[in-house]
mmCIF file of C-alpha atoms in Angstrom:
data_model
loop_
_atom_site.group_PDB
_atom_site.id
_atom_site.type_symbol
_atom_site.label_atom_id
_atom_site.label_comp_id
_atom_site.label_asym_id
_atom_site.label_seq_id
_atom_site.Cartn_x
_atom_site.Cartn_y
_atom_site.Cartn_z
ATOM 1 C CA GLY E 182 81.938 85.569 148.555
ATOM 2 C CA ILE E 183 80.011 85.366 145.245
ATOM 3 C CA GLN E 184 76.540 87.091 144.448
ATOM 4 C CA VAL E 185 73.829 85.761 143.040
ATOM 5 C CA GLU E 186 70.782 87.497 142.197
ATOM 6 C CA GLN E 187 67.428 86.796 141.127
ATOM 7 C CA SER E 188 64.566 88.600 138.834
ATOM 8 C CA PRO E 189 62.405 89.551 139.106
ATOM 9 C CA PRO E 190 61.594 88.894 142.693
ATOM 10 C CA ASP E 191 58.271 88.622 141.839
ATOM 11 C CA LEU E 192 56.049 87.430 138.950
ATOM 12 C CA ILE E 193 52.367 86.529 138.392
ATOM 13 C CA LEU E 194 51.010 85.587 134.655
ATOM 14 C CA GLN E 195 47.983 84.211 132.943
ATOM 15 C CA GLU E 196 48.064 80.417 131.720
ATOM 16 C CA GLY E 197 49.235 80.399 129.345
ATOM 17 C CA ALA E 198 51.960 83.308 128.948
ATOM 18 C CA ASN E 199 55.091 82.886 128.566
ATOM 19 C CA SER E 200 57.927 83.986 131.345
ATOM 20 C CA THR E 201 62.077 85.183 131.154
ATOM 21 C CA LEU E 202 63.769 83.998 134.849
ATOM 22 C CA ARG E 203 67.352 85.698 134.545
ATOM 23 C CA CYS E 204 70.126 84.546 137.279
ATOM 24 C CA ASN E 205 72.937 87.018 137.330
ATOM 25 C CA PHE E 206 76.524 85.749 139.480
ATOM 26 C CA SER E 207 79.217 88.587 140.196
ATOM 27 C CA ASP E 208 82.284 85.432 139.708
ATOM 28 C CA SER E 209 83.241 82.254 137.329
ATOM 29 C CA VAL E 210 81.143 79.173 138.226
ATOM 30 C CA ASN E 211 81.220 75.889 138.295
ATOM 31 C CA ASN E 212 78.203 74.434 138.589
ATOM 32 C CA LEU E 213 74.664 76.548 137.887
ATOM 33 C CA GLN E 214 70.805 74.943 138.744
ATOM 34 C CA TRP E 215 68.043 75.790 138.396
ATOM 35 C CA PHE E 216 65.308 74.802 140.606
ATOM 36 C CA HIS E 217 61.214 74.923 141.814
ATOM 37 C CA GLN E 218 60.388 74.463 145.135
ATOM 38 C CA ASN E 219 57.114 73.288 145.850
ATOM 39 C CA PRO E 220 54.695 74.017 148.055
ATOM 40 C CA TRP E 221 55.616 71.901 150.152
ATOM 41 C CA GLY E 222 58.995 72.777 150.433
ATOM 42 C CA GLN E 223 60.608 70.264 147.393
ATOM 43 C CA LEU E 224 63.893 71.229 145.619
ATOM 44 C CA ILE E 225 62.883 70.046 142.237
ATOM 45 C CA ASN E 226 65.955 69.949 139.743
ATOM 46 C CA LEU E 227 65.186 71.588 136.456
ATOM 47 C CA PHE E 228 68.408 71.938 135.441
ATOM 48 C CA TYR E 229 72.361 71.401 135.763
ATOM 49 C CA ILE E 230 73.833 74.047 133.028
ATOM 50 C CA PRO E 231 76.770 75.602 133.984
ATOM 51 C CA SER E 232 77.429 76.558 130.143
ATOM 52 C CA GLY E 233 75.595 76.150 127.192
ATOM 53 C CA THR E 234 71.166 75.570 126.360
ATOM 54 C CA LYS E 235 68.928 72.825 127.580
ATOM 55 C CA GLN E 236 65.358 72.099 126.825
ATOM 56 C CA ASN E 237 63.194 69.634 128.693
ATOM 57 C CA GLY E 238 59.835 70.542 127.609
ATOM 58 C CA ARG E 239 57.703 73.752 128.151
ATOM 59 C CA LEU E 240 61.061 74.746 130.337
ATOM 60 C CA SER E 241 64.529 75.566 128.532
ATOM 61 C CA ALA E 242 67.778 77.575 130.274
ATOM 62 C CA THR E 243 70.655 79.090 128.811
ATOM 63 C CA THR E 244 73.571 79.982 130.779
ATOM 64 C CA VAL E 245 76.573 82.655 129.474
ATOM 65 C CA ALA E 246 79.945 81.585 131.937
ATOM 66 C CA THR E 247 81.437 84.499 130.532
ATOM 67 C CA GLU E 248 78.865 86.634 130.753
ATOM 68 C CA ARG E 249 77.590 85.642 134.077
ATOM 69 C CA TYR E 250 73.861 85.145 133.699
ATOM 70 C CA SER E 251 71.738 82.265 133.020
ATOM 71 C CA LEU E 252 68.655 82.408 131.471
ATOM 72 C CA LEU E 253 65.467 80.178 132.576
ATOM 73 C CA TYR E 254 62.066 80.050 130.076
ATOM 74 C CA ILE E 255 58.742 78.647 131.051
ATOM 75 C CA SER E 256 55.827 78.879 128.162
ATOM 76 C CA SER E 257 52.042 78.475 128.324
ATOM 77 C CA SER E 258 52.485 78.690 132.029
ATOM 78 C CA GLN E 259 50.283 76.557 133.706
ATOM 79 C CA THR E 260 48.783 76.806 137.487
ATOM 80 C CA THR E 261 50.998 74.021 138.608
ATOM 81 C CA ASP E 262 54.320 76.488 137.598
ATOM 82 C CA SER E 263 53.564 78.162 140.435
ATOM 83 C CA GLY E 264 55.960 77.626 143.240
ATOM 84 C CA VAL E 265 59.588 79.634 144.087
ATOM 85 C CA TYR E 266 61.951 79.088 141.639
ATOM 86 C CA PHE E 267 65.804 79.456 142.494
ATOM 87 C CA CYS E 268 69.385 79.257 141.164
ATOM 88 C CA ALA E 269 72.213 78.315 142.531
ATOM 89 C CA VAL E 270 76.208 78.291 141.765
ATOM 90 C CA THR E 271 79.180 76.188 142.917
ATOM 91 C CA TRP E 272 82.131 78.369 143.081
ATOM 92 C CA GLY E 273 85.611 77.873 144.151
ATOM 93 C CA GLN E 274 86.694 74.431 146.074
ATOM 94 C CA GLY E 275 84.239 72.497 147.847
ATOM 95 C CA GLY E 276 81.516 72.555 145.665
ATOM 96 C CA LYS E 277 78.795 73.888 147.835
ATOM 97 C CA LEU E 278 76.045 75.461 146.466
ATOM 98 C CA ILE E 279 74.417 79.499 146.758
ATOM 99 C CA PHE E 280 71.656 80.250 146.559
ATOM 100 C CA GLY E 281 69.532 83.635 144.922
ATOM 101 C CA GLN E 282 67.159 84.989 146.832
ATOM 102 C CA GLY E 283 64.418 83.536 143.988
ATOM 103 C CA THR E 284 61.400 84.418 142.892
ATOM 104 C CA GLU E 285 58.351 84.101 143.480
ATOM 105 C CA LEU E 286 56.314 82.791 140.198
ATOM 106 C CA SER E 287 52.312 82.779 140.118
ATOM 107 C CA VAL E 288 49.774 81.661 136.958
ATOM 108 C CA LYS E 289 46.575 83.035 137.394
ATOM 109 C CA PRO E 290 43.608 80.249 136.152
ATOM 110 C CA GLY Z 964 67.976 61.593 139.061
ATOM 111 C CA ALA Z 965 69.762 60.236 142.038
ATOM 112 C CA VAL Z 966 67.611 59.605 145.283
ATOM 113 C CA VAL Z 967 69.006 61.955 148.566
ATOM 114 C CA SER Z 968 66.277 60.423 150.636
ATOM 115 C CA GLN Z 969 65.951 62.647 154.379
ATOM 116 C CA HIS Z 970 63.822 62.126 157.391
ATOM 117 C CA PRO Z 971 61.726 62.938 159.117
ATOM 118 C CA SER Z 972 59.712 65.171 156.685
ATOM 119 C CA ARG Z 973 57.808 67.389 160.215
ATOM 120 C CA VAL Z 974 59.282 66.805 163.780
ATOM 121 C CA ILE Z 975 57.706 69.368 167.012
ATOM 122 C CA CYS Z 976 59.670 69.505 169.684
ATOM 123 C CA LYS Z 977 59.721 70.377 173.001
ATOM 124 C CA SER Z 978 61.263 73.622 174.086
ATOM 125 C CA GLY Z 979 64.971 71.976 175.259
ATOM 126 C CA THR Z 980 65.261 68.871 173.497
ATOM 127 C CA SER Z 981 67.841 67.465 170.471
ATOM 128 C CA VAL Z 982 66.260 66.608 167.241
ATOM 129 C CA LYS Z 983 68.388 64.306 165.110
ATOM 130 C CA ILE Z 984 67.242 64.392 161.389
ATOM 131 C CA GLU Z 985 68.901 61.581 158.797
ATOM 132 C CA CYS Z 986 69.639 62.584 155.091
ATOM 133 C CA ARG Z 987 70.833 59.676 153.325
ATOM 134 C CA SER Z 988 72.114 58.675 149.914
ATOM 135 C CA LEU Z 989 69.808 55.995 148.511
ATOM 136 C CA ASP Z 990 71.488 55.438 144.499
ATOM 137 C CA PHE Z 991 75.064 56.129 145.285
ATOM 138 C CA GLN Z 992 77.577 57.362 148.237
ATOM 139 C CA ALA Z 993 78.646 60.759 149.069
ATOM 140 C CA THR Z 994 81.542 61.445 151.183
ATOM 141 C CA THR Z 995 80.117 64.959 151.104
ATOM 142 C CA MET Z 996 76.919 66.362 152.085
ATOM 143 C CA PHE Z 997 75.436 69.720 152.909
ATOM 144 C CA TRP Z 998 73.140 71.039 155.029
ATOM 145 C CA TYR Z 999 70.801 74.010 154.794
ATOM 146 C CA ARG Z 1000 68.118 76.023 156.668
ATOM 147 C CA GLN Z 1001 65.200 78.025 155.300
ATOM 148 C CA PHE Z 1002 63.127 80.236 157.089
ATOM 149 C CA PRO Z 1003 59.971 81.690 155.771
ATOM 150 C CA LYS Z 1004 59.856 83.675 152.340
ATOM 151 C CA GLN Z 1005 63.964 83.348 152.675
ATOM 152 C CA SER Z 1006 66.727 81.351 150.067
ATOM 153 C CA LEU Z 1007 68.077 78.451 151.529
ATOM 154 C CA MET Z 1008 71.681 79.162 153.510
ATOM 155 C CA LEU Z 1009 74.216 76.827 153.680
ATOM 156 C CA MET Z 1010 75.712 76.129 157.587
ATOM 157 C CA ALA Z 1011 77.803 73.324 157.133
ATOM 158 C CA THR Z 1012 79.827 70.234 154.903
ATOM 159 C CA SER Z 1013 79.466 67.024 155.950
ATOM 160 C CA ASN Z 1014 81.900 65.012 155.392
ATOM 161 C CA GLU Z 1015 82.140 61.111 155.875
ATOM 162 C CA GLY Z 1016 85.239 60.094 158.369
ATOM 163 C CA SER Z 1017 85.910 63.492 159.623
ATOM 164 C CA LYS Z 1018 84.983 66.979 161.716
ATOM 165 C CA ALA Z 1019 82.052 69.135 159.698
ATOM 166 C CA THR Z 1020 82.994 72.480 158.333
ATOM 167 C CA TYR Z 1021 80.430 75.444 159.425
ATOM 168 C CA GLU Z 1022 79.760 79.132 157.537
ATOM 169 C CA GLN Z 1023 80.534 81.011 159.783
ATOM 170 C CA GLY Z 1024 77.803 82.162 162.301
ATOM 171 C CA VAL Z 1025 76.424 78.531 162.836
ATOM 172 C CA GLU Z 1026 77.055 77.161 165.837
ATOM 173 C CA LYS Z 1027 78.915 73.819 165.597
ATOM 174 C CA ASP Z 1028 77.364 72.620 169.492
ATOM 175 C CA LYS Z 1029 74.578 73.283 168.462
ATOM 176 C CA PHE Z 1030 74.263 71.914 165.577
ATOM 177 C CA LEU Z 1031 75.664 68.297 165.350
ATOM 178 C CA ILE Z 1032 76.499 66.665 162.682
ATOM 179 C CA ASN Z 1033 77.248 63.210 162.370
ATOM 180 C CA HIS Z 1034 78.521 61.376 158.403
ATOM 181 C CA ALA Z 1035 79.522 58.436 160.044
ATOM 182 C CA SER Z 1036 79.089 56.346 156.467
ATOM 183 C CA LEU Z 1037 79.180 57.359 152.819
ATOM 184 C CA THR Z 1038 75.438 57.243 152.475
ATOM 185 C CA LEU Z 1039 74.374 58.863 156.026
ATOM 186 C CA SER Z 1040 74.224 62.178 157.683
ATOM 187 C CA THR Z 1041 72.647 63.204 160.549
ATOM 188 C CA LEU Z 1042 72.075 66.605 161.875
ATOM 189 C CA THR Z 1043 70.972 66.890 165.252
ATOM 190 C CA VAL Z 1044 69.706 70.171 167.263
ATOM 191 C CA THR Z 1045 70.060 69.920 169.861
ATOM 192 C CA SER Z 1046 68.574 71.534 173.667
ATOM 193 C CA ALA Z 1047 66.170 73.081 170.809
ATOM 194 C CA HIS Z 1048 64.679 76.310 170.955
ATOM 195 C CA PRO Z 1049 61.902 78.171 169.029
ATOM 196 C CA GLU Z 1050 63.768 80.879 167.539
ATOM 197 C CA ASP Z 1051 65.587 77.147 166.129
ATOM 198 C CA SER Z 1052 62.446 76.349 164.013
ATOM 199 C CA SER Z 1053 62.864 76.455 160.819
ATOM 200 C CA PHE Z 1054 63.071 74.459 157.286
ATOM 201 C CA TYR Z 1055 66.217 71.773 156.741
ATOM 202 C CA ILE Z 1056 67.460 70.206 154.164
ATOM 203 C CA CYS Z 1057 70.429 68.445 152.858
ATOM 204 C CA SER Z 1058 71.903 68.142 149.686
ATOM 205 C CA ALA Z 1059 74.262 64.887 148.309
ATOM 206 C CA SER Z 1060 76.292 64.924 145.159
ATOM 207 C CA ARG Z 1061 76.307 61.631 142.942
ATOM 208 C CA MET Z 1062 80.167 62.136 141.911
ATOM 209 C CA THR Z 1063 82.551 64.270 142.631
ATOM 210 C CA VAL Z 1064 80.796 67.847 144.942
ATOM 211 C CA ASN Z 1065 80.009 70.278 141.816
ATOM 212 C CA THR Z 1066 78.835 68.246 139.843
ATOM 213 C CA GLU Z 1067 74.643 68.132 139.803
ATOM 214 C CA ALA Z 1068 73.700 68.431 143.266
ATOM 215 C CA PHE Z 1069 70.548 66.727 144.801
ATOM 216 C CA PHE Z 1070 67.650 67.604 147.721
ATOM 217 C CA GLY Z 1071 65.939 65.721 150.192
ATOM 218 C CA GLN Z 1072 62.126 65.879 151.022
ATOM 219 C CA GLY Z 1073 63.307 68.782 153.851
ATOM 220 C CA THR Z 1074 62.392 68.639 157.244
ATOM 221 C CA ARG Z 1075 60.524 70.902 159.051
ATOM 222 C CA LEU Z 1076 61.390 71.626 162.702
ATOM 223 C CA THR Z 1077 58.440 73.203 165.100
ATOM 224 C CA VAL Z 1078 59.695 73.712 168.308
ATOM 225 C CA VAL Z 1079 57.371 74.708 171.673
#
């Protein structure tokens, strides 16, 4: 099956700093999404981005499908950005999302 | 975005009892929904694919007799954890897509199950 790897596994930032999270995948994908899991477990949709670049406020994402990776950029980080960021892909038929192991981000005031 | 609602958000049950978790798509019809499980400090692992009007498809290693899935309508899938044991304590979460399965997926709020 497909492998989804995220890096780094943990990241500690000072408020106001910028960061880049990476997601590598081992095969062609139909769909790629980035999520933020809040402390209550809720998965917040950040980007649906099988290819190209998108921006939403301080967050942006780029997926280079031909090179099998996606990047999530967080600028001017805030303490509320803390939590776990997941990359997930659908691959083949069936539409099931396969998740990476996540990046746990901690933003200090 | 699409709204997926899951209920209950938290449940505590005694060992040996069964617990039913509901997943509803509120503003769209979903022929396919997915159920995931997440242990503390781990990622989400797919348990099964719920298909409206037909049997669910379970991932390898998931006991279909323990985790009963029913997708009786285009807006509702249920997961029943039967004869629950403490090792079934986990975070269960469902997802659905508005259109085809390879379009953007939306997740319910999740259910934190504790078996005592």
